[in-house]
Amino acid sequence: TGGAVPPSKRGTILEDYIHECDWYATFASIAAVDVFDKKAHDAGLPPVDGVDHSALLLGAGKPGSGKRSEIHHSVRALTVGKWKLITGGMMDNFPKHSMGGSFIPYSGWRPGWGMDAVINTMTYKNCGHGCLFDIKADPNEHKELSSTHPEIVQKLKARLNELNQGV
């Protein structure tokens, strides 16, 4: 029946970006709880890094009115609009190199069992140059588009570098 989903939202698709860090601020707003944490503030910690999307979820906000226009996935990946840029991965594998490396592990597109699973595990893609995907037209990221849209790659790389300042 849709449960708590407003009747006007049932059966619709919301294409606005909501990042995992936004859920706390969104649920706090729905529950009428302030996200400000005095103890954290007094300890010098940064404020909650989340955007309140309650209007979108509860029906007051129109599709496309979301407050997030980009998702900074990691120091090596960024989504802005329909474009996703990946410049590498494996940040967790090299503790002394927080920026990771150029290669993306597990880059195979085979079914996940038997020899196909082994091939997927052993497949690496070099995205040091910047792998670009149109996630609206290709949500599974099969078609790499950096060679046909170099201006988008450069623009997203510049934004990623800006976001990574101080990392």
Short mmCIF file of C-alpha atoms in Angstrom, two decimals:
data_model
loop_
_atom_site.label_atom_id
_atom_site.label_comp_id
_atom_site.label_asym_id
_atom_site.label_seq_id
_atom_site.Cartn_x
_atom_site.Cartn_y
_atom_site.Cartn_z
CA THR A 1 0.00 0.00 0.00
CA GLY A 2 2.99 2.32 0.28
CA GLY A 3 2.91 2.57 4.08
CA ALA A 4 4.26 5.96 5.08
CA VAL A 5 4.90 6.99 1.47
CA PRO A 6 2.61 9.90 0.54
CA PRO A 7 -0.05 8.88 -2.02
CA SER A 8 1.33 11.44 -4.51
CA LYS A 9 4.76 9.74 -4.41
CA ARG A 10 3.64 6.12 -4.73
CA GLY A 11 4.72 4.53 -7.98
CA THR A 12 6.96 7.46 -8.92
CA ILE A 13 10.69 7.53 -9.52
CA LEU A 14 12.88 10.09 -7.76
CA GLU A 15 16.04 10.84 -9.72
CA ASP A 16 17.47 13.48 -7.39
CA TYR A 17 20.77 12.57 -5.74
CA ILE A 18 20.68 11.50 -2.12
CA HIS A 19 23.98 10.42 -0.58
CA GLU A 20 24.21 7.97 2.30
CA CYS A 21 25.43 10.77 4.58
CA ASP A 22 22.14 12.61 3.94
CA TRP A 23 19.92 10.06 5.66
CA TYR A 24 20.77 11.22 9.19
CA ALA A 25 19.87 14.86 8.45
CA THR A 26 16.75 13.77 6.54
CA PHE A 27 15.42 11.45 9.26
CA ALA A 28 16.29 13.97 11.97
CA SER A 29 14.24 16.58 10.14
CA ILE A 30 11.28 14.21 9.75
CA ALA A 31 11.49 13.47 13.50
CA ALA A 32 11.86 17.21 14.27
CA VAL A 33 15.27 16.63 15.88
CA ASP A 34 18.08 19.18 15.55
CA VAL A 35 21.23 17.67 14.01
CA PHE A 36 23.49 20.04 15.94
CA ASP A 37 25.60 18.11 18.45
CA LYS A 38 26.98 20.38 21.17
CA LYS A 39 29.45 17.79 22.50
CA ALA A 40 30.85 17.22 19.04
CA HIS A 41 31.01 20.95 18.39
CA ASP A 42 32.79 21.60 21.70
CA ALA A 43 35.27 18.85 20.85
CA GLY A 44 36.12 20.63 17.61
CA LEU A 45 34.45 18.12 15.32
CA PRO A 46 32.88 19.31 12.06
CA PRO A 47 29.11 19.63 11.72
CA VAL A 48 26.99 16.83 10.27
CA ASP A 49 27.87 16.37 6.61
CA GLY A 50 24.39 15.66 5.35
CA VAL A 51 21.64 17.40 3.42
CA ASP A 52 17.99 17.31 4.52
CA HIS A 53 15.90 15.78 1.73
CA SER A 54 12.71 15.33 3.74
CA ALA A 55 10.70 17.58 1.40
CA LEU A 56 11.51 15.30 -1.54
CA LEU A 57 10.60 12.15 0.35
CA LEU A 58 7.44 13.44 1.99
CA GLY A 59 5.95 15.01 -1.11
CA ALA A 60 6.47 18.73 -0.51
CA GLY A 61 9.44 18.95 -2.90
CA LYS A 62 9.09 18.61 -6.66
CA PRO A 63 11.33 16.17 -8.55
CA GLY A 64 14.51 17.96 -9.53
CA SER A 65 14.41 20.27 -6.52
CA GLY A 66 16.92 18.22 -4.51
CA LYS A 67 19.68 20.08 -2.70
CA ARG A 68 22.55 17.81 -3.81
CA SER A 69 24.00 18.25 -7.30
CA GLU A 70 27.09 16.09 -6.90
CA ILE A 71 28.35 13.08 -4.99
CA HIS A 72 31.99 12.96 -3.91
CA HIS A 73 32.30 9.18 -3.69
CA SER A 74 35.97 9.14 -2.75
CA VAL A 75 39.24 10.92 -3.47
CA ARG A 76 39.15 9.10 -6.83
CA ALA A 77 35.48 9.36 -7.89
CA LEU A 78 32.85 12.05 -8.42
CA THR A 79 29.35 12.17 -9.90
CA VAL A 80 27.93 15.45 -11.18
CA GLY A 81 24.62 15.38 -13.03
CA LYS A 82 24.62 12.42 -15.38
CA TRP A 83 28.41 12.09 -15.40
CA LYS A 84 30.52 9.89 -13.16
CA LEU A 85 34.31 10.20 -13.19
CA ILE A 86 36.56 7.51 -11.73
CA THR A 87 40.31 8.19 -11.60
CA GLY A 88 41.38 5.09 -9.69
CA GLY A 89 40.73 3.14 -6.55
CA MET A 90 42.14 0.90 -3.84
CA MET A 91 42.60 3.75 -1.34
CA ASP A 92 42.14 1.32 1.56
CA ASN A 93 44.75 -1.10 0.22
CA PHE A 94 47.67 1.30 0.57
CA PRO A 95 47.59 3.02 3.99
CA LYS A 96 50.63 5.17 3.19
CA HIS A 97 49.03 6.31 -0.08
CA SER A 98 45.63 7.77 0.84
CA MET A 99 44.97 8.72 -2.79
CA GLY A 100 45.08 5.08 -3.88
CA GLY A 101 46.17 4.04 -7.34
CA SER A 102 45.06 4.23 -10.97
CA PHE A 103 43.55 0.76 -11.14
CA ILE A 104 39.99 -0.28 -10.33
CA PRO A 105 39.75 -3.89 -9.11
CA TYR A 106 36.86 -6.25 -9.85
CA SER A 107 36.13 -4.53 -13.16
CA GLY A 108 34.69 -7.56 -14.95
CA TRP A 109 31.08 -7.74 -16.09
CA ARG A 110 30.51 -11.49 -15.98
CA PRO A 111 27.93 -13.38 -13.91
CA GLY A 112 29.20 -13.83 -10.37
CA TRP A 113 29.90 -17.56 -10.07
CA GLY A 114 32.40 -20.19 -11.18
CA MET A 115 35.20 -19.19 -13.53
CA ASP A 116 33.40 -15.91 -14.30
CA ALA A 117 33.74 -14.93 -10.63
CA VAL A 118 37.47 -15.73 -10.75
CA ILE A 119 37.86 -13.60 -13.89
CA ASN A 120 35.93 -10.72 -12.28
CA THR A 121 38.19 -10.88 -9.23
CA MET A 122 41.31 -10.79 -11.37
CA THR A 123 40.13 -8.00 -13.71
CA TYR A 124 41.56 -4.52 -13.22
CA LYS A 125 40.80 -1.39 -15.22
CA ASN A 126 43.26 1.49 -15.46
CA CYS A 127 41.33 4.72 -14.82
CA GLY A 128 44.34 6.92 -14.10
CA HIS A 129 43.45 9.01 -17.15
CA GLY A 130 39.86 9.35 -15.91
CA CYS A 131 37.12 6.88 -16.79
CA LEU A 132 33.89 8.67 -17.63
CA PHE A 133 30.39 7.18 -17.58
CA ASP A 134 26.92 8.53 -18.40
CA ILE A 135 25.11 6.92 -15.46
CA LYS A 136 21.66 7.94 -16.70
CA ALA A 137 22.05 6.19 -20.07
CA ASP A 138 24.39 3.47 -18.73
CA PRO A 139 23.74 2.89 -15.00
CA ASN A 140 25.92 -0.25 -14.94
CA GLU A 141 28.93 1.67 -16.26
CA HIS A 142 29.71 -0.57 -19.24
CA LYS A 143 30.52 2.17 -21.79
CA GLU A 144 33.55 4.29 -20.93
CA LEU A 145 33.25 7.72 -22.61
CA SER A 146 36.38 9.71 -21.71
CA SER A 147 37.70 9.77 -25.29
CA THR A 148 34.48 11.28 -26.65
CA HIS A 149 34.01 13.85 -23.85
CA PRO A 150 37.50 15.05 -22.82
CA GLU A 151 36.15 18.46 -21.77
CA ILE A 152 33.82 16.80 -19.23
CA VAL A 153 36.73 14.72 -17.90
CA GLN A 154 38.84 17.85 -17.38
CA LYS A 155 35.98 19.73 -15.72
CA LEU A 156 35.23 16.85 -13.31
CA LYS A 157 38.93 16.30 -12.56
CA ALA A 158 39.23 19.97 -11.62
CA ARG A 159 36.21 19.70 -9.33
CA LEU A 160 37.53 16.46 -7.79
CA ASN A 161 40.87 18.14 -7.07
CA GLU A 162 39.02 21.02 -5.44
CA LEU A 163 37.02 18.66 -3.25
CA ASN A 164 40.18 16.76 -2.30
CA GLN A 165 42.00 19.81 -0.94
CA GLY A 166 43.31 18.98 2.50
CA VAL A 167 42.95 15.21 2.11
#
